[in-house]
Amino acid sequence: MQSNSSNNNNQPQTSHTSTSRSSDSGEACGGGNKWASKLLSECARAISEKDSSKIHHLLWMLNELASPYGDCDQKLASYFLQALFCKATDSGQRCFKTLATVAEKSHSFDSARKLILKFQEVSPWTTFGHVASNGAILEALDGESKLHIIDISNTLCTQWPTLLEALATRNDETPRLKLTVVVTASIVKSVMKEIGQRMEKFARLMGVPFEFNVISGLNHIGELTKEGLGVREDEAVAINCVGALRRVEVDERNSVIQLLRSLSPRVVTVVEEEADFSSSRYDFVRCFEECLRFYTLYFEMLEESFAPTSNERLMLERECSRNIIRVLACDEENGGGECERREQGIQWSGRLREAFSPVGFSDDVVDDVKALLKRYKAGWALVLAQGDNHESGIYLTWKEEPVVWASAWKP
Amino acid sequence: MLQSLIPQSPINSTDPNNSSSSMKSKRAAGDFTAGDSSSEDPSSKRASYEKPTTETDSRGDDGGEASGLRLLGLLLQCAECVAIDNLNGATDLLPEIAELSSPFGSSPERVGAYFAHALQARVVSSYLANQAIFQALDGEDRVHVIDFDIMQGLQWPGLFHILASRPKKIRSMRITGFGSSSELLESTGRRLADFASSLGLPFEFHPLEGKIGNVTDLSQLGVRPQEAIVVHWMHHCLYDVTGSDLGTLKLLTLLRPKLITTVEQDLSHGGSFLARFVEALHYYSALFDALGDGFGADSVERHMVEQQLFGCEIRNIVAVGGPKRTGEVKVERWGDELRRVGFGPVSLGGSPAAQASLLLGMFPWKGYTLVEENGCLKLGWKDLSLLTASAWRPAD
């Protein structure tokens, strides 16, 4: 990978020369002194060393300085403090369940849709994967008349209108499209009915023969079957996995990939966020550092992308807090389809190569993605994976750090 | 008027009442759910209702009212949990409170956001304070707490919980409480005794009317051998707790308690935590309402003012050990004095150099100051207030 990111586990270091300071400087997030990551890292180390007086002193300091409504340091301190506190009081599982239940209750079609659309408006974080995947799917299914796309994601179908448009405006005969959405996040299940209705209406308007199905009763993806998905012999199947594989328990990932293979797809598109919470899952400090690195990037990106008083940004930040607690303060063994242990592109590539071979994105698709990135604020770029390292796919980078990975595969 | 919503003796209820059911005051409901000019996202994200159409109708059945009332009820319920040290109960309520509130929403949502954060912080600091005490009392089975100004004694149920849940059972737990009113001391003693007996803790209460500084003889405190003594010293800016500073220090030297916990607190907002909380909620609701009228819905300026100024103030009022509004001279003096008579701060394990370098690294921006001085950690904000971390033990 040609991006010049430093070792994933390093924290940016800043130097200090005085004993006390105060400032009202409106320094941009990330340009400051990163006091939060220092305190947090010290605390994580103290926890793994079981140094209880140090743990408590650091938690006290973090508690004094943290705020979920302040600058990035204060926010990171606040959300990570919550996870550390859960870990220290052994209440991670309970806290996560409470947070998830509350979020589900207050989630509505309107709020979810507004959130996703606003995020897509200000940041290519999600649209990057959509554009790349749609390009690969259209190219792989070119010439087919019966398409079946199996969408394993929680993107509320925001990926598909552009694909439907592309199908409708093709020169040859418009194919039939069956879209089967497999929903894994409990928060999303309740809104899928309305989404289905909208998709059907849109397809009608586009003049694309369309069928829509939702599968949401699963405990985990491993339960999917060809019959359950309604896959027929005369269909050309594409499987679209956006943020889906990270929800599978780590030990089951390879077998899920084999399951996907058994559906005989023409193409599989995989989009994941670029972080490794998986290989370090039994090493608290390493996992913590990686978590901190990733979410620092994410929070900084959110702060620069949204307006300062944005409720959408706040909701995205709160979603992070659930994930952080899940990764750092919950036991390894519990199912529920909300695993959240991300892996990097190179790790996913290693797994996918057991059942598939990579398909490079065509120049057209790469151009489309680059054109997409131009529509956003500066800082975003596309980086191709280095094929010789058994990597494949493309990375979305923000300030030269890879953040999202997209790839395409065929049997 | 919000005071009327608080049950009389929160300390007696292990299961806090749902305050929203006791809401009768129309005025109170109106205060908290006054309509607001914000026209955007924050309210529309709630599934259950539409935006209220008239701002003055407080009898309305629409969800804006319901949401505001629910938020208020949850805040009070959470505060009650914190007041009796039911940290699990408080933690269970905080996510929903957070979900209903936002610093970028309507007035009640904004007030709710800062109070939610303050309560969250308070839960953490209560837990940490309990841990410090737990560690100090490790291995001890006779505990004697001397509280220089016990008031309603709301500090102590938390300790009772800790001691009751230890594997090594407590043989004796005594509290000697100073106060100015013998009636209050008596009722406090009774309440604490009830609480202790409900936990199966052996408990004795020894009330002392007057001030610690006037005590000249250890025997007046009923000190017994082989007791771990914990002194709890709350500083007030409005009145003199100890009576005689010199006398107090002499006594501490003789006493050599295992642990001294000191708390700086601005009591101009009231006595007990709960009363303070309610009063603050009322005050800031009105204030945020006023601010809401003056700025636009999206106002970044208003957000900065609220987050930096009021967020801190609210936090200070709600947190144990909020900053005092008087000068820092008093604090430093006590630190020095304690040090002079042979106490050192309870702080990080490890060498002072390691401590110092850890602390030197912490420079939060946006108006906070963090100073490490003489082993004491001082947190300031815009030079207006200081919080001093304080736990002391004999420096041998």
CSV table of C-alpha atoms in Angstrom, one decimal, chain B residues 163-298:
chain,number,residue,atom,x,y,z
B,163,LEU,CA,-17.8,-1.8,53.4
B,164,ALA,CA,-20.9,-4.0,53.3
B,165,SER,CA,-19.8,-5.6,50.0
B,166,ARG,CA,-16.2,-6.4,51.1
B,167,PRO,CA,-15.4,-10.0,51.7
B,168,LYS,CA,-13.6,-9.1,54.9
B,169,LYS,CA,-16.4,-8.1,57.2
B,170,ILE,CA,-16.3,-4.9,59.1
B,171,ARG,CA,-16.3,-5.4,62.9
B,172,SER,CA,-17.2,-1.8,63.7
B,173,MET,CA,-18.2,1.3,61.8
B,174,ARG,CA,-18.5,4.5,63.7
B,175,ILE,CA,-19.2,8.0,62.5
B,176,THR,CA,-18.5,11.1,64.7
B,177,GLY,CA,-20.4,14.0,63.1
B,178,PHE,CA,-20.0,17.7,63.8
B,179,GLY,CA,-22.8,20.1,63.2
B,180,SER,CA,-24.4,23.2,64.5
B,181,SER,CA,-27.9,21.9,65.2
B,182,SER,CA,-28.5,19.0,67.6
B,183,GLU,CA,-31.9,18.3,65.9
B,184,LEU,CA,-30.3,17.9,62.5
B,185,LEU,CA,-27.5,15.8,64.0
B,186,GLU,CA,-30.0,13.5,65.6
B,187,SER,CA,-32.1,13.0,62.5
B,188,THR,CA,-28.9,12.4,60.4
B,189,GLY,CA,-27.8,9.9,62.9
B,190,ARG,CA,-31.1,8.1,62.8
B,191,ARG,CA,-31.2,8.0,59.1
B,192,LEU,CA,-27.6,6.7,58.8
B,193,ALA,CA,-28.4,4.0,61.4
B,194,ASP,CA,-31.4,2.9,59.4
B,195,PHE,CA,-29.3,2.7,56.3
B,196,ALA,CA,-26.5,0.8,58.0
B,197,SER,CA,-28.8,-1.7,59.6
B,198,SER,CA,-30.5,-2.4,56.2
B,199,LEU,CA,-27.1,-3.4,55.0
B,200,GLY,CA,-26.3,-5.4,58.0
B,201,LEU,CA,-23.4,-3.1,59.1
B,202,PRO,CA,-22.6,-2.7,62.8
B,203,PHE,CA,-22.9,1.1,63.2
B,204,GLU,CA,-22.5,3.7,65.9
B,205,PHE,CA,-23.2,7.4,65.6
B,206,HIS,CA,-21.6,10.0,67.8
B,207,PRO,CA,-23.0,13.5,67.4
B,208,LEU,CA,-21.0,16.5,68.5
B,209,GLU,CA,-22.6,19.9,68.5
B,210,GLY,CA,-20.0,22.6,67.7
B,211,LYS,CA,-16.8,22.8,65.7
B,212,ILE,CA,-13.8,20.6,65.4
B,213,GLY,CA,-11.4,23.4,66.1
B,214,ASN,CA,-12.7,23.7,69.6
B,215,VAL,CA,-11.9,20.1,70.5
B,216,THR,CA,-8.8,20.0,72.6
B,217,ASP,CA,-8.6,16.5,73.7
B,218,LEU,CA,-8.7,13.3,71.6
B,219,SER,CA,-10.9,11.7,74.2
B,220,GLN,CA,-13.7,14.1,73.2
B,221,LEU,CA,-13.7,12.3,69.9
B,222,GLY,CA,-14.0,8.9,71.5
B,223,VAL,CA,-11.0,7.5,69.6
B,224,ARG,CA,-10.4,3.8,70.2
B,225,PRO,CA,-7.4,1.7,69.6
B,226,GLN,CA,-7.0,-0.2,66.3
B,227,GLU,CA,-9.4,2.0,64.5
B,228,ALA,CA,-8.7,3.2,61.0
B,229,ILE,CA,-9.6,6.9,61.2
B,230,VAL,CA,-11.0,8.7,58.1
B,231,VAL,CA,-11.4,12.4,58.4
B,232,HIS,CA,-13.8,14.1,56.0
B,233,TRP,CA,-13.4,17.8,55.7
B,234,MET,CA,-15.7,19.9,53.6
B,235,HIS,CA,-14.6,23.5,53.1
B,236,HIS,CA,-17.3,26.1,52.7
B,237,CYS,CA,-16.7,29.5,51.4
B,238,LEU,CA,-19.7,31.0,53.2
B,239,TYR,CA,-18.9,30.0,56.7
B,240,ASP,CA,-16.3,28.7,59.0
B,241,VAL,CA,-16.4,25.0,59.4
B,242,THR,CA,-13.6,24.4,61.8
B,243,GLY,CA,-13.7,27.3,64.2
B,244,SER,CA,-10.0,27.3,64.9
B,245,ASP,CA,-7.6,26.5,62.2
B,246,LEU,CA,-4.7,26.1,64.5
B,247,GLY,CA,-6.7,23.9,66.8
B,248,THR,CA,-7.8,21.7,63.9
B,249,LEU,CA,-4.3,21.2,62.6
B,250,LYS,CA,-3.1,20.3,66.1
B,251,LEU,CA,-5.8,17.8,66.4
B,252,LEU,CA,-5.0,16.3,63.0
B,253,THR,CA,-1.4,15.9,64.0
B,254,LEU,CA,-2.5,14.0,67.2
B,255,LEU,CA,-5.1,12.0,65.4
B,256,ARG,CA,-3.0,10.9,62.4
B,257,PRO,CA,-6.0,9.6,60.5
B,258,LYS,CA,-5.5,7.0,57.8
B,259,LEU,CA,-7.1,9.2,55.3
B,260,ILE,CA,-8.3,12.7,55.0
B,261,THR,CA,-10.7,13.6,52.3
B,262,THR,CA,-11.3,17.2,51.7
B,263,VAL,CA,-13.8,18.8,49.4
B,264,GLU,CA,-14.1,22.3,48.2
B,265,GLN,CA,-17.7,23.3,47.6
B,266,ASP,CA,-19.6,26.4,46.8
B,267,LEU,CA,-22.7,26.1,49.0
B,268,SER,CA,-24.3,29.3,47.8
B,269,HIS,CA,-26.6,27.1,45.8
B,270,GLY,CA,-27.9,25.1,48.7
B,271,GLY,CA,-27.1,22.4,51.1
B,272,SER,CA,-27.6,18.9,49.9
B,273,PHE,CA,-26.6,17.7,46.5
B,274,LEU,CA,-30.2,17.1,45.5
B,275,ALA,CA,-31.4,20.6,46.6
B,276,ARG,CA,-28.5,22.1,44.8
B,277,PHE,CA,-29.2,20.1,41.7
B,278,VAL,CA,-32.9,21.1,41.5
B,279,GLU,CA,-32.1,24.7,42.1
B,280,ALA,CA,-29.5,24.7,39.4
B,281,LEU,CA,-31.8,23.0,37.0
B,282,HIS,CA,-34.4,25.6,37.5
B,283,TYR,CA,-32.0,28.4,37.2
B,284,TYR,CA,-30.3,27.2,34.1
B,285,SER,CA,-33.5,26.3,32.4
B,286,ALA,CA,-34.5,29.9,32.6
B,287,LEU,CA,-31.1,31.1,31.5
B,288,PHE,CA,-31.0,28.8,28.5
B,289,ASP,CA,-34.5,29.9,27.6
B,290,ALA,CA,-33.4,33.5,27.6
B,291,LEU,CA,-30.4,32.7,25.5
B,292,GLY,CA,-32.5,30.7,23.1
B,293,ASP,CA,-34.5,33.9,22.4
B,294,GLY,CA,-31.6,36.0,21.7
B,295,PHE,CA,-29.6,33.8,19.3
B,296,GLY,CA,-30.5,31.9,16.2
B,297,ALA,CA,-31.2,28.2,16.3
B,298,ASP,CA,-27.9,27.4,14.8
